[in-house]
């Protein structure tokens, strides 16, 4: 495929020295038994003029066919322009709108697919405009003339002498065309993953899934586009290349279509993903029709699943149609006929077809309330069939009513599981609080309230010590009696009941916040990929999803964790209030820990006038290379006499890694700081101001200490050393427990200038 930028002059055409060999829009290739003559046919036969003898050879050795140039330009220009406009609109939505019904990884896949489609459509618009101005098929196109004053000869020294339109266009059309296609394959793959594990972190070995998608997509697209040995950058090879992502009306007979092996593989992935989606959709429908197990909670979850899957059909249908038409265009005979124009239309219109989903759903999304504004209270206490745990529902009449609105999209798919977990959790904690209140009343006979509380704590401690023996350790699984097949497993209930009392947690306040918390506030942790739900007051609790392996780690370290907190009342370790495994109506497991919120102030401080308008600066610090921006924000640092070694040595003995220090910093007025200096601000730390800096209130805590140094983390260590920090292994996030604790201790002591070192 070669182009030219000017017409043959009339005087040359009419002279006897030569004439135009073929009309504008003609394409030539070597005949079937003379494929090696393709370069001659293009460079000579399609030149501005040829002599009669050369023209006779062209008729003999070349297969030249005219095409309807105006029709080609119209098809490519109109559809390419429409695709370009659609891609630009979708790109603006991706850049300036954070609202979407899809998960972050799915949005990333479609965003990059749209970017590839944008660049892909630019070529067709540029070709149509240039060809309508001067026929680009009417001879060889030597792009080096754009960079060199004269045509390059055999001794040309310009670095651009190798350029021609084939090299300039074909590899990049393949690259961006296949890039758009492969990103959609990644989207269907991620969609299938999400339907199976809707609350699983979007990470593998600590690396976001999108990183793996980028590596796979760009490497595969580059191999296809340029060939592993770079043959597409050689003119003769490029002219006879087998091309897939170029329409028939541009390939014509100059270039052969190839069986799109990557598209066949893509079809397999699409078919597998489609099968998973259909099975999940049909399963949800069958469960909805099952009258024996109906309950509002179950129905809302199933409806959300079906609603979310239905929202994917339009994009899936567009992707399937594009794939089929591209395959047909590639393997069919390419002639100047209606069929070739019809199948070629999908190429310039690829961006438009793949944008239909976003464009048609834009109006619907504007009319649909965002989930954060929906009253998504997790509790529907009015109907006892919502939750049958063998406990009285009379105590739940004070709960707020659930929203009657069904959540939509990925957010609803996720939030309904969390909503049901909260409901079960409230039932469990309320019953436990009632039982402990009765126990305190019994112990209060002949004792003061303080003595009764101390006696109860002693009993709870003795009960928790039973979990030290594997034979005596147990978890409590609460199964719904009727109306639902959900279950809640409370991990080590005796130990966590004691730990909540040891931490001085106000369980009534905890229950109140659980009742008031809106699951619409669910968010994804940036580093771990877990889902986080904070209490409405932003200080009472955090509910965080964890993996099954982390649940096992909780169980394994629980006894040592309890002893450490008993021996170190001022420990910086985050207080874990409970660990739970919840199975919903579809059989999904959701594992979560309930823990202290370290970004909020204790109630005794938060209630002081003036703190309600203060917002903390939060830093998640792991090392000097990942300090969360602390050193940049506070170059003057702080001097804190805190013994970090006790907690870090404890974590090292457990063999855990990937934990970090969470630091919250409040800048407070001097008069408020003077008032606080007269109070006990524990667990916070008050840093007096100077003439050069204001007063600060700090709160520190060690979080995410449930990751064991196992085979998965060792593999992550090797992966990051090899791919991310091959020259600076000290920057790797995950290292062995001894090295991790030592690095963390050195960093903290250097940051806070502590003189305590043990």
XYZ file of C-alpha atoms in Angstrom:
758
model
C 0.000 0.000 0.000
C 1.688 3.188 -1.183
C 0.413 6.719 -1.741
C 1.305 9.869 -3.657
C 0.536 13.512 -2.966
C 0.095 15.023 -6.449
C -1.601 14.465 -9.809
C 0.216 13.800 -13.054
C 0.685 17.096 -14.964
C -1.530 17.371 -18.048
C 1.356 18.135 -20.421
C 3.144 14.960 -19.355
C 0.004 12.907 -19.603
C -0.626 14.078 -23.173
C 2.967 13.847 -24.373
C 4.405 10.911 -26.196
C 7.106 10.381 -23.594
C 4.742 8.809 -21.089
C 1.291 8.725 -19.728
C -0.567 7.996 -16.544
C -0.515 4.249 -16.212
C -3.702 3.847 -14.212
C -6.468 6.138 -13.008
C -6.526 7.644 -9.549
C -7.573 5.157 -6.893
C -5.952 2.143 -8.563
C -3.954 -0.309 -6.485
C -1.425 -2.834 -7.792
C 0.277 -5.961 -6.594
C 2.456 -8.593 -8.220
C 0.555 -11.357 -9.935
C 0.084 -14.639 -8.179
C 3.251 -16.201 -9.552
C 5.249 -12.976 -9.355
C 4.728 -11.680 -5.817
C 8.263 -10.351 -5.784
C 7.218 -7.710 -8.312
C 4.926 -5.941 -5.845
C 7.453 -3.163 -5.207
C 7.904 -2.671 -8.963
C 4.137 -2.527 -9.472
C 3.744 0.137 -6.801
C 6.830 2.258 -7.355
C 6.780 2.183 -11.154
C 3.321 1.338 -12.468
C 1.606 3.802 -10.119
C 4.123 6.566 -10.789
C 3.039 9.935 -12.096
C 3.797 8.794 -15.639
C 5.265 5.710 -17.305
C 6.499 5.037 -20.818
C 4.694 2.624 -23.095
C 7.124 -0.266 -22.696
C 6.996 -0.044 -18.917
C 3.223 0.125 -19.025
C 3.150 -3.040 -21.107
C 5.233 -4.814 -18.474
C 2.894 -3.512 -15.808
C -0.048 -5.110 -17.611
C 1.867 -8.362 -17.854
C 3.369 -8.658 -14.352
C 0.943 -6.728 -12.180
C -2.606 -7.133 -11.035
C -4.061 -3.622 -10.876
C -7.630 -2.773 -9.951
C -9.388 0.575 -9.705
C -11.503 1.503 -6.655
C -14.167 4.111 -6.048
C -11.959 6.661 -4.413
C -14.779 9.046 -3.468
C -16.758 6.259 -1.819
C -13.720 5.162 0.183
C -13.028 8.699 1.378
C -16.658 9.249 2.317
C -16.873 5.992 4.255
C -13.634 6.514 6.136
C -14.121 10.241 6.730
C -17.698 10.140 8.032
C -17.336 7.079 10.263
C -13.828 8.021 11.389
C -14.997 11.530 12.297
C -18.002 10.183 14.209
C -15.758 7.749 16.067
C -13.276 10.522 16.859
C -16.023 12.747 18.328
C -17.466 9.869 20.353
C -14.027 8.924 21.710
C -13.318 12.543 22.688
C -16.615 12.742 24.567
C -15.945 9.498 26.418
C -12.402 10.654 27.208
C -13.821 13.830 28.785
C -16.160 11.686 30.878
C -13.236 9.547 32.005
C -11.153 12.581 32.937
C -13.749 14.785 34.585
C -16.411 12.417 35.914
C -15.738 10.035 38.785
C -19.198 8.503 38.771
C -19.479 5.105 37.092
C -21.400 1.890 37.548
C -18.239 -0.126 36.964
C -15.378 -1.115 39.227
C -12.034 0.771 39.034
C -10.283 -1.956 37.046
C -13.149 -2.208 34.555
C -13.164 1.574 34.121
C -9.412 1.469 33.516
C -9.757 -1.165 30.807
C -12.455 0.759 28.953
C -10.594 4.049 29.378
C -7.484 2.729 27.646
C -9.583 1.001 25.001
C -11.137 4.374 24.258
C -7.715 6.074 24.064
C -6.534 3.467 21.549
C -9.753 3.891 19.545
C -9.198 7.655 19.554
C -5.775 7.376 17.935
C -7.067 4.663 15.616
C -9.870 6.901 14.335
C -7.486 9.833 13.764
C -5.775 7.909 10.976
C -8.980 7.387 9.009
C -9.957 11.029 9.307
C -6.482 12.128 8.189
C -6.482 9.701 5.268
C -9.926 10.792 4.049
C -8.998 14.481 4.196
C -5.622 13.994 2.481
C -6.960 11.647 -0.175
C -9.853 13.936 -1.047
C -7.328 16.743 -1.586
C -4.896 14.679 -3.673
C -5.291 10.947 -4.460
C -2.895 9.138 -2.161
C -3.245 5.831 -3.980
C -1.946 7.278 -7.236
C 1.679 6.261 -6.881
C 4.384 5.650 -4.285
C 4.310 7.776 -1.154
C 7.773 8.818 -0.023
C 7.336 10.394 3.379
C 11.027 11.089 3.647
C 10.460 14.148 1.447
C 8.825 15.742 4.458
C 12.156 15.574 6.284
C 14.621 15.855 3.413
C 14.839 18.412 0.659
C 15.118 15.870 -2.174
C 14.233 12.260 -2.780
C 16.613 9.915 -1.038
C 18.911 8.027 -3.346
C 20.962 4.946 -2.599
C 23.501 7.064 -0.736
C 20.931 9.099 1.175
C 22.085 10.143 4.598
C 18.799 11.286 6.087
C 17.705 9.117 9.034
C 14.189 9.262 7.590
C 15.054 7.730 4.199
C 13.387 4.439 5.159
C 10.004 6.103 5.654
C 7.056 5.532 3.374
C 3.322 5.433 3.948
C 3.260 1.691 4.547
C 5.761 1.851 7.391
C 4.193 5.008 8.734
C 0.612 3.706 8.759
C 0.386 -0.078 8.965
C 2.253 -0.821 12.220
C 0.441 1.917 14.098
C -2.958 0.915 12.766
C -2.258 -2.600 14.009
C -0.933 -1.314 17.327
C -3.839 0.947 18.249
C -6.473 -1.267 16.624
C -5.356 -4.354 18.504
C -4.797 -2.252 21.604
C -8.463 -1.255 21.589
C -9.503 -4.862 21.032
C -7.241 -6.371 23.690
C -8.284 -3.828 26.316
C -11.862 -4.960 25.759
C -10.772 -8.569 26.179
C -9.221 -7.536 29.499
C -12.514 -5.877 30.397
C -14.529 -9.058 29.836
C -11.924 -11.022 31.792
C -12.134 -8.621 34.727
C -15.921 -8.597 34.564
C -15.983 -12.389 34.916
C -13.575 -12.137 37.864
C -15.755 -9.517 39.525
C -18.941 -11.574 39.204
C -17.228 -14.403 41.063
C -15.567 -12.313 43.791
C -17.289 -8.902 43.947
C -15.514 -7.791 47.126
C -12.065 -9.234 46.445
C -9.203 -6.699 46.259
C -8.234 -5.829 42.700
C -4.643 -6.902 43.275
C -2.434 -9.928 42.674
C 0.730 -10.368 44.725
C 0.271 -6.822 45.971
C 0.289 -5.432 42.410
C -2.897 -3.851 41.001
C -4.575 -5.960 38.339
C -4.417 -3.071 35.886
C -0.606 -3.345 35.872
C -0.861 -6.897 34.550
C -3.469 -5.776 32.011
C -1.128 -3.042 30.772
C 1.802 -5.420 30.402
C -0.208 -8.037 28.529
C -2.021 -5.603 26.246
C 0.886 -3.406 25.151
C 3.321 -6.299 24.724
C 0.874 -8.306 22.602
C -0.170 -5.271 20.550
C 3.488 -4.360 19.943
C 4.406 -7.888 18.838
C 1.500 -7.991 16.397
C 2.072 -4.494 15.054
C 5.818 -4.554 14.455
C 6.493 -8.313 14.282
C 8.920 -9.853 16.792
C 11.854 -9.259 14.411
C 10.700 -5.811 13.260
C 9.812 -6.840 9.684
C 7.033 -4.275 9.529
C 9.714 -1.562 9.434
C 11.138 -2.902 6.167
C 9.416 -1.496 3.080
C 9.228 -4.639 0.945
C 8.072 -6.766 3.863
C 5.557 -4.194 4.989
C 4.014 -3.980 1.509
C 3.280 -7.708 1.473
C 2.416 -8.059 5.155
C -0.662 -9.877 6.326
C -2.741 -7.274 8.101
C -5.785 -7.610 10.351
C -6.694 -4.193 11.748
C -6.870 -2.459 8.360
C -10.115 -2.351 6.357
C -10.430 -4.042 2.994
C -10.938 -0.715 1.204
C -7.412 0.283 2.262
C -5.719 -3.111 2.053
C -7.386 -3.747 -1.301
C -5.425 -6.487 -3.004
C -2.061 -4.966 -2.086
C -2.068 -6.581 1.333
C -3.346 -9.973 2.287
C -5.682 -10.561 5.160
C -4.450 -12.939 7.816
C -6.301 -15.314 10.086
C -6.569 -13.260 13.243
C -5.135 -15.730 15.740
C -5.202 -13.190 18.518
C -8.819 -12.514 17.717
C -9.580 -16.221 17.853
C -7.966 -16.365 21.288
C -9.878 -13.240 22.226
C -13.078 -14.950 21.106
C -12.315 -17.813 23.479
C -11.819 -15.410 26.391
C -14.981 -13.504 25.460
C -16.944 -16.745 25.198
C -15.712 -17.931 28.588
C -16.530 -14.597 30.207
C -19.931 -14.555 28.543
C -20.634 -18.077 29.811
C -19.777 -17.071 33.376
C -22.026 -14.008 33.160
C -24.936 -15.998 31.721
C -24.616 -18.692 34.385
C -24.552 -16.084 37.131
C -27.495 -14.242 35.602
C -29.583 -17.418 35.249
C -28.669 -18.579 38.752
C -29.859 -15.263 40.161
C -33.104 -15.613 38.206
C -33.727 -19.131 39.446
C -33.107 -18.056 43.031
C -35.538 -15.183 42.576
C -38.227 -17.599 41.407
C -37.609 -19.893 44.351
C -40.485 -19.032 46.684
C -39.256 -21.282 49.474
C -36.373 -19.004 50.354
C -37.667 -15.541 49.635
C -36.781 -12.575 51.772
C -36.391 -8.865 50.964
C -32.630 -8.910 51.591
C -32.100 -11.860 49.263
C -34.348 -10.401 46.567
C -32.528 -7.058 46.615
C -29.159 -8.770 46.282
C -30.318 -10.935 43.393
C -31.960 -7.987 41.652
C -28.762 -5.974 42.011
C -26.780 -8.837 40.439
C -29.130 -9.079 37.474
C -29.309 -5.290 37.093
C -25.530 -5.006 37.038
C -25.106 -7.805 34.501
C -27.800 -6.365 32.226
C -25.869 -3.095 32.114
C -22.977 -4.930 30.453
C -24.888 -6.418 27.510
C -24.727 -3.396 25.201
C -20.960 -3.091 25.368
C -20.574 -6.841 25.099
C -22.829 -6.918 22.011
C -20.841 -4.060 20.407
C -17.577 -5.859 21.092
C -18.897 -9.130 19.660
C -20.233 -7.460 16.521
C -16.925 -5.644 15.934
C -14.950 -8.848 16.352
C -17.127 -10.792 13.924
C -17.087 -8.093 11.227
C -13.323 -7.625 11.523
C -12.793 -11.354 11.143
C -15.116 -11.529 8.125
C -13.420 -8.527 6.477
C -10.001 -10.054 7.027
C -10.624 -13.526 5.605
C -13.109 -12.608 2.823
C -12.098 -11.830 -0.761
C -11.389 -8.109 -1.053
C -13.078 -6.638 -4.128
C -14.680 -3.348 -5.034
C -18.172 -4.459 -4.046
C -20.827 -3.617 -1.471
C -19.839 -6.420 0.909
C -16.277 -5.140 1.233
C -17.505 -1.640 2.027
C -19.947 -2.968 4.629
C -17.385 -5.022 6.520
C -14.828 -2.217 6.219
C -17.187 0.198 7.975
C -16.452 -1.357 11.363
C -12.806 -0.245 11.283
C -13.236 3.545 11.138
C -16.383 3.190 13.259
C -14.707 1.040 15.909
C -14.463 3.876 18.439
C -18.104 4.805 17.863
C -19.379 1.243 18.337
C -17.332 0.675 21.479
C -18.504 4.034 22.871
C -22.210 3.287 22.442
C -22.445 1.836 25.919
C -21.100 4.978 27.593
C -22.997 7.365 25.338
C -26.403 5.694 25.778
C -25.978 5.275 29.525
C -24.900 8.894 30.074
C -28.465 10.193 30.299
C -29.489 7.318 32.551
C -26.574 7.912 34.906
C -27.470 11.600 35.153
C -31.006 10.620 36.145
C -29.900 7.973 38.635
C -28.929 9.152 42.138
C -25.358 8.426 43.100
C -25.057 5.728 45.677
C -23.444 8.017 48.168
C -26.661 10.049 48.291
C -28.973 7.061 48.596
C -30.257 6.196 52.022
C -28.560 2.836 51.951
C -29.038 1.915 55.572
C -28.210 -1.769 55.834
C -31.045 -2.653 58.145
C -34.603 -3.576 57.395
C -35.908 -4.291 60.854
C -39.573 -4.007 60.014
C -39.705 -7.568 58.654
C -38.452 -10.325 60.913
C -37.887 -12.592 57.905
C -34.938 -10.392 56.895
C -32.831 -11.880 59.628
C -33.579 -15.060 61.535
C -30.715 -15.777 63.874
C -32.671 -17.339 66.660
C -32.674 -14.076 68.630
C -35.421 -11.752 69.557
C -36.289 -9.022 67.040
C -38.094 -6.962 69.604
C -34.855 -5.246 70.509
C -34.394 -4.042 66.928
C -37.437 -1.813 66.683
C -35.340 1.284 67.103
C -33.371 0.612 63.934
C -33.830 3.025 61.015
C -35.798 1.723 58.032
C -33.948 0.491 55.000
C -34.116 2.340 51.750
C -36.664 1.049 49.314
C -34.412 2.044 46.425
C -32.453 -0.716 44.776
C -28.778 0.078 44.304
C -27.439 -0.048 40.759
C -24.226 -1.060 39.139
C -21.025 -2.267 40.697
C -21.566 -0.150 43.820
C -24.883 -1.835 44.566
C -23.416 -5.228 43.779
C -20.794 -4.628 46.481
C -22.778 -2.668 49.040
C -25.587 -5.159 49.503
C -23.127 -7.709 50.842
C -21.749 -5.178 53.312
C -25.264 -4.169 54.254
C -26.195 -7.722 55.171
C -22.951 -8.147 57.131
C -23.742 -5.050 59.186
C -27.201 -6.347 59.939
C -25.887 -9.666 61.203
C -23.127 -7.943 63.144
C -25.570 -5.663 64.959
C -27.714 -8.621 65.980
C -24.696 -10.439 67.366
C -23.254 -7.481 69.294
C -26.636 -6.485 70.694
C -27.258 -9.978 72.030
C -23.758 -10.115 73.480
C -24.247 -6.761 75.210
C -27.508 -7.961 76.748
C -25.827 -11.087 78.092
C -22.875 -9.134 79.513
C -25.252 -6.660 81.155
C -27.027 -9.540 82.879
C -23.665 -10.917 84.003
C -22.696 -7.549 85.482
C -25.984 -7.379 87.370
C -25.277 -10.791 88.855
C -21.716 -9.819 89.836
C -22.899 -6.508 91.276
C -24.592 -8.300 94.169
C -22.510 -7.269 97.171
C -19.974 -5.334 95.025
C -19.603 -1.837 93.771
C -20.009 -1.093 90.077
C -16.239 -0.780 89.674
C -15.613 -4.064 91.463
C -18.253 -5.802 89.353
C -16.627 -4.506 86.151
C -13.203 -5.709 87.330
C -14.619 -9.109 88.215
C -16.270 -9.408 84.835
C -13.029 -8.457 83.036
C -11.240 -11.158 85.016
C -13.832 -13.738 83.982
C -13.616 -12.682 80.361
C -9.832 -12.943 80.469
C -10.029 -16.477 81.847
C -12.476 -17.369 79.097
C -10.215 -15.845 76.422
C -7.251 -17.871 77.692
C -9.074 -21.013 76.586
C -8.329 -20.001 72.982
C -4.629 -20.580 73.653
C -5.267 -24.315 73.360
C -6.082 -25.515 69.833
C -8.418 -28.129 71.294
C -10.432 -25.529 73.226
C -10.449 -22.816 70.567
C -13.709 -22.387 68.686
C -15.597 -20.084 66.335
C -19.293 -19.374 66.529
C -21.293 -19.844 63.338
C -24.750 -18.279 63.395
C -27.059 -19.737 60.748
C -30.277 -18.134 59.621
C -33.223 -20.258 60.723
C -35.727 -19.450 57.967
C -36.154 -17.139 55.017
C -32.464 -16.866 54.144
C -29.403 -19.095 53.820
C -26.891 -16.500 55.050
C -24.488 -17.282 57.864
C -22.175 -15.270 60.085
C -19.085 -16.880 61.603
C -17.647 -15.021 64.593
C -13.952 -15.799 64.868
C -12.804 -16.506 68.451
C -15.764 -14.740 70.137
C -14.395 -15.224 73.679
C -11.061 -13.564 72.912
C -12.546 -10.591 71.082
C -15.191 -10.015 73.730
C -12.358 -9.684 76.230
C -10.248 -7.505 73.888
C -13.119 -5.061 73.401
C -13.416 -4.645 77.178
C -9.650 -4.466 77.601
C -9.529 -1.608 75.088
C -12.248 0.243 77.005
C -14.577 0.242 74.003
C -17.999 1.738 74.650
C -20.126 -1.025 73.114
C -23.321 1.008 73.313
C -21.666 3.769 71.318
C -20.371 1.140 68.875
C -23.890 -0.207 68.348
C -25.262 3.281 67.873
C -22.687 4.037 65.190
C -23.296 0.713 63.460
C -26.993 1.593 63.259
C -26.287 5.037 61.839
C -23.557 4.070 59.384
C -24.461 4.327 55.703
C -22.891 1.647 53.550
C -22.802 4.222 50.763
C -19.590 5.399 52.437
C -17.809 2.192 51.480
C -14.497 2.943 49.790
C -11.473 1.081 48.511
C -8.141 1.319 50.298
C -5.554 2.657 47.860
C -2.711 0.302 48.797
C -4.265 -2.960 49.975
C -7.252 -2.874 47.639
C -9.560 -3.882 50.499
C -12.923 -2.251 51.095
C -13.256 0.111 54.076
C -16.334 1.328 55.900
C -15.861 4.007 58.561
C -18.357 4.969 61.232
C -20.472 8.046 60.657
C -18.556 9.981 63.343
C -15.255 8.925 61.729
C -13.762 7.823 65.025
C -15.588 4.837 66.544
C -14.715 1.979 64.196
C -13.510 0.845 60.788
C -14.830 -2.298 59.123
C -12.280 -3.638 56.649
C -12.444 -6.601 54.304
C -9.588 -9.090 54.533
C -8.618 -12.271 52.731
C -9.146 -15.825 53.912
C -5.426 -16.164 54.634
C -5.607 -13.081 56.863
C -8.494 -14.667 58.791
C -6.204 -17.631 59.466
C -3.464 -15.233 60.565
C -5.864 -13.569 63.023
C -6.661 -16.942 64.527
C -2.988 -17.936 64.725
C -1.714 -14.719 66.354
C -4.680 -13.957 68.599
C -3.275 -15.346 71.838
C 0.058 -13.565 71.391
C -1.717 -10.365 70.378
C -3.818 -10.461 73.559
C -0.779 -11.025 75.773
C 1.120 -8.196 74.099
C -1.709 -5.720 74.709
C -1.959 -6.818 78.328
C 1.759 -6.270 78.852
C 1.866 -3.035 76.826
C -1.238 -0.945 77.549
C 0.211 1.960 75.524
C 0.993 -0.212 72.497
C 0.692 1.489 69.121
C -0.898 -1.583 67.547
C -4.357 -0.871 66.205
C -7.019 -2.417 68.448
C -8.906 -5.173 66.632
C -12.431 -5.562 68.023
C -13.550 -8.602 66.085
C -13.130 -10.806 63.032
C -16.070 -12.151 61.026
C -16.801 -14.305 57.981
C -20.150 -13.753 56.294
C -21.694 -15.942 53.574
C -24.440 -14.271 51.571
C -27.356 -15.741 49.656
C -25.274 -16.376 46.538
C -22.563 -18.260 48.392
C -20.004 -15.409 48.377
C -17.793 -15.165 51.428
C -16.991 -11.771 52.887
C -14.278 -11.682 55.559
C -13.872 -8.529 57.637
C -12.268 -7.186 60.794
C -13.789 -4.571 63.073
C -11.114 -2.272 64.461
C -10.363 1.109 65.953
C -10.419 4.180 63.718
C -7.007 5.835 63.998
C -7.850 8.859 61.883
C -10.379 10.135 64.402
C -10.037 11.672 67.850
C -11.305 10.017 71.028
C -14.707 11.266 72.133
C -13.178 13.038 75.161
C -11.154 15.292 72.828
C -13.493 15.484 69.851
C -16.266 16.947 72.012
C -14.105 19.925 72.972
C -15.263 23.091 71.251
C -13.137 23.936 68.246
C -12.219 20.447 67.102
C -15.319 19.922 64.988
C -13.919 22.201 62.258
C -10.382 20.741 62.214
C -9.401 18.276 59.498
C -6.345 16.071 60.008
C -3.536 15.420 57.574
C -3.149 11.650 57.245
C 0.073 9.829 56.318
C 0.496 6.092 55.720
C 4.192 5.418 56.317
C 6.144 2.245 55.564
C 9.680 3.436 54.907
C 11.680 6.440 53.837
C 10.650 5.633 50.256
C 6.956 5.369 51.137
C 6.289 7.933 53.838
C 2.939 9.062 52.483
C 4.343 12.540 51.855
C 5.081 13.206 55.539
C 8.640 14.514 55.167
C 7.585 16.839 52.375
C 4.666 18.210 54.423
C 6.621 18.491 57.682
C 10.312 18.951 56.925
C 10.830 20.168 60.492
C 9.666 16.766 61.832
C 8.580 16.080 65.427
C 10.474 14.957 68.491
C 8.510 12.133 70.129
C 9.835 9.914 72.882
C 7.981 6.780 71.866
C 9.280 3.241 72.114
C 8.498 1.810 68.684
C 10.764 -1.183 69.214
C 8.392 -3.172 71.465
C 5.610 -3.328 68.886
C 7.890 -3.868 65.897
C 9.815 -6.660 67.628
C 6.503 -8.295 68.458
C 5.404 -8.166 64.820
C 8.782 -9.511 63.759
C 8.328 -12.479 66.092
C 4.975 -13.215 64.450
C 6.551 -13.254 60.991
C 4.219 -10.628 59.534
C 5.026 -7.938 56.961
C 3.386 -5.146 54.945
C 2.216 -3.234 58.026
C 2.529 0.515 58.227
C 2.297 3.395 60.665
C -0.757 5.576 60.226
C -0.175 9.146 61.414
C -2.934 11.735 61.795
C -1.865 15.345 62.399
C -4.198 18.133 63.551
C -2.916 21.697 63.485
C -4.586 23.469 66.410
C -4.723 27.081 67.587
C -2.434 28.060 70.441
C -5.258 28.770 72.896
C -6.747 25.322 72.244
C -3.336 23.756 72.652
C -2.853 25.443 76.024
C -6.188 24.048 77.182
C -5.283 20.546 76.022
C -1.910 20.723 77.789
C -3.834 20.558 81.072
C -5.745 17.424 80.015
C -4.910 13.768 79.452
C -4.961 13.490 75.643
C -4.023 9.812 75.373
C -3.854 7.994 72.991
C -2.990 11.239 71.184
C 0.217 13.218 71.578
C 0.326 16.990 72.005
C 3.284 18.768 70.395
C 3.691 22.312 71.812
C 4.158 25.088 69.314
C 7.082 27.442 69.000
C 7.621 30.838 67.519
C 8.290 29.120 64.193
C 5.520 26.538 64.086
C 1.982 26.038 65.464
C 0.690 23.467 67.966
C -0.013 19.951 66.714
C -2.035 17.032 67.993
C -0.823 13.659 66.718
C -2.204 10.156 66.734
C -0.125 7.168 65.639
C -0.937 3.525 65.195
C 0.362 0.426 63.459
C -2.149 -1.010 60.988
C -2.427 -3.898 58.503
C -0.358 -6.374 60.522
C -2.230 -9.491 59.356
C -0.073 -10.404 56.335
C 2.206 -13.375 56.933
C 5.541 -13.864 55.204
C 4.363 -16.827 53.132
C 4.988 -18.134 49.629
C 2.698 -15.490 48.119
C 4.619 -12.630 49.741
C 7.965 -14.175 48.873
C 6.840 -14.310 45.247
C 5.711 -10.685 45.443
C 9.134 -9.768 46.810
C 10.896 -11.444 43.876
C 8.476 -9.897 41.366
C 8.954 -6.360 42.652
C 12.711 -6.738 42.932
C 12.876 -7.911 39.323
C 10.315 -5.677 37.614
C 9.955 -2.517 39.688
C 13.241 -1.946 41.548
C 15.988 -4.020 39.880
C 18.624 -1.387 40.721
C 17.317 -0.370 44.142
C 16.209 -3.449 46.058
C 15.909 -1.423 49.264
C 12.856 0.297 47.781
C 10.904 -2.964 47.552
C 7.867 -2.763 49.810
C 7.830 -6.400 50.918
C 10.961 -7.929 52.439
C 11.527 -10.561 55.107
C 10.042 -9.909 58.603
C 13.395 -9.156 60.255
C 14.450 -6.722 57.569
C 10.990 -5.159 57.406
C 10.862 -4.490 61.160
C 14.428 -3.168 61.200
C 13.785 -0.829 58.273
C 10.559 0.436 59.805
C 12.225 1.056 63.176
C 15.152 2.942 61.650
C 12.796 5.078 59.616
C 10.517 5.974 62.543
C 13.387 6.855 64.819
C 14.966 9.031 62.158
C 11.679 10.792 61.441
C 10.686 11.431 65.024
C 14.249 11.779 66.361
C 13.604 9.402 69.196
C 16.551 8.628 71.442
C 15.008 5.357 72.599
C 16.620 2.428 70.829
C 16.422 -1.109 72.122
